[in-house]
Coordinates of C-alpha atoms in Angstrom, one line a residue:
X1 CA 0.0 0.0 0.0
X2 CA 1.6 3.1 -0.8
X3 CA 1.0 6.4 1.0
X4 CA -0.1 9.6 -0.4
X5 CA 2.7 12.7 -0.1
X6 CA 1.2 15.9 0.1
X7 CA 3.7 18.6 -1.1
X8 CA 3.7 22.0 -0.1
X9 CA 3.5 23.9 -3.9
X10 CA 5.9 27.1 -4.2
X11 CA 3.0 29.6 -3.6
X12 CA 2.2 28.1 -0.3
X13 CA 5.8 28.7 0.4
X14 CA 6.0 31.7 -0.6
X15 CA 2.7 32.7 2.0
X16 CA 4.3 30.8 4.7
X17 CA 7.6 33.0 4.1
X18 CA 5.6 36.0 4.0
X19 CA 3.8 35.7 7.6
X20 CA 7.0 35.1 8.7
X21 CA 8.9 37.8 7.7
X22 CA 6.0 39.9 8.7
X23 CA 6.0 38.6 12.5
X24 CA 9.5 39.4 12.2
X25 CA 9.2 42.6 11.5
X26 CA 6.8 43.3 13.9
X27 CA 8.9 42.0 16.9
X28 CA 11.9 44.2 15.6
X29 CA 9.7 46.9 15.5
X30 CA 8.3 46.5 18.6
X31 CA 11.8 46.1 20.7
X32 CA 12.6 49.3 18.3
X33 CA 10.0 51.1 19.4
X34 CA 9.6 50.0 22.8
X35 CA 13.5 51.1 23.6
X36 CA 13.1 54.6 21.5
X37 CA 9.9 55.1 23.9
X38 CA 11.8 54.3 27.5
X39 CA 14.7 56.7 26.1
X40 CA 12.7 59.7 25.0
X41 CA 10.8 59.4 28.3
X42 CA 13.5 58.6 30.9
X43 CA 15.9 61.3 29.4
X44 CA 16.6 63.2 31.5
X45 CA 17.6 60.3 33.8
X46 CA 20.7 59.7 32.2
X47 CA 22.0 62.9 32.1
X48 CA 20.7 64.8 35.6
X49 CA 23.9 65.6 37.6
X50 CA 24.7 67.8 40.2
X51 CA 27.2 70.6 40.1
X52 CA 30.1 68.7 41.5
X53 CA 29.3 66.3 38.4
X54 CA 27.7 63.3 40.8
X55 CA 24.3 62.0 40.0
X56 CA 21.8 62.9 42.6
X57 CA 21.2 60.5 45.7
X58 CA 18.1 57.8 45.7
X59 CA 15.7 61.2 46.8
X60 CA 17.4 63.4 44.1
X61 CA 19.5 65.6 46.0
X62 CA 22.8 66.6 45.9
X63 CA 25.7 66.4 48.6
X64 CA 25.1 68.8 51.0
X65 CA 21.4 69.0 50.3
X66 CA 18.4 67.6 52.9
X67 CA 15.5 65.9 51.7
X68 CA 12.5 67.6 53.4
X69 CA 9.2 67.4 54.0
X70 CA 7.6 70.7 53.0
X71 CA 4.0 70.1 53.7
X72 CA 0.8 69.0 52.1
X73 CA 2.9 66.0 50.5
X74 CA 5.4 67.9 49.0
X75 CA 9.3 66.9 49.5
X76 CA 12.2 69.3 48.1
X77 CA 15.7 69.7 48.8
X78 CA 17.3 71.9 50.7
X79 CA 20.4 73.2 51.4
X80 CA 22.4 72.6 54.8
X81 CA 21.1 76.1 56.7
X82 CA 19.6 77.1 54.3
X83 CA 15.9 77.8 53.0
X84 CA 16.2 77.9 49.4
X85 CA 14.9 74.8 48.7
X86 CA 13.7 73.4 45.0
X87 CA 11.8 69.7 43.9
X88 CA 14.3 67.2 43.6
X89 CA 16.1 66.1 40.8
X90 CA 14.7 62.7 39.1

């Protein structure tokens, strides 16, 4: 008894390669996208530094700055004796 061999014709193929290259594509442009979109919106986190060239500490204040609580949920830095203070650097 002899069994039956279904061959795939070139146009099959040819779809099959198609969906491929277009999932493909959409991964790449998905990991493309995905990194352009954590760059453009965490920007300024790679290049915030303090004067003395040092990134700011875990609160986003400098050396001789205090993280403070200024009231009604707001939290700035200030400097040692001092009472200019700003929002922290993040």
């Amino acid at each position: 008894m002899k069994t039956k061999v279904m061959k795939k014709t070139a146009k099959e193929n040819t779809k099959c390669h198609k969906w491929l290259w277009l999932a493909l594509a959409f991964v790449l442009g998905c990991c493309v996208g995905g990194t352009t979109y954590y760059l453009v919106t965490n920007w300024n986190n790679f290049f915030v530094m303090c004067p003395d060239g040092v990134r700011p500490d875990k609160n986003g204040c400098c050396a001789g700055e205090v993280y403070t609580d200024a009231g009604n949920g707001w939290m700035v830095c200030c400097p040692d004796g001092g009472d200019n203070c700003f929002p922290p650097m993040k």
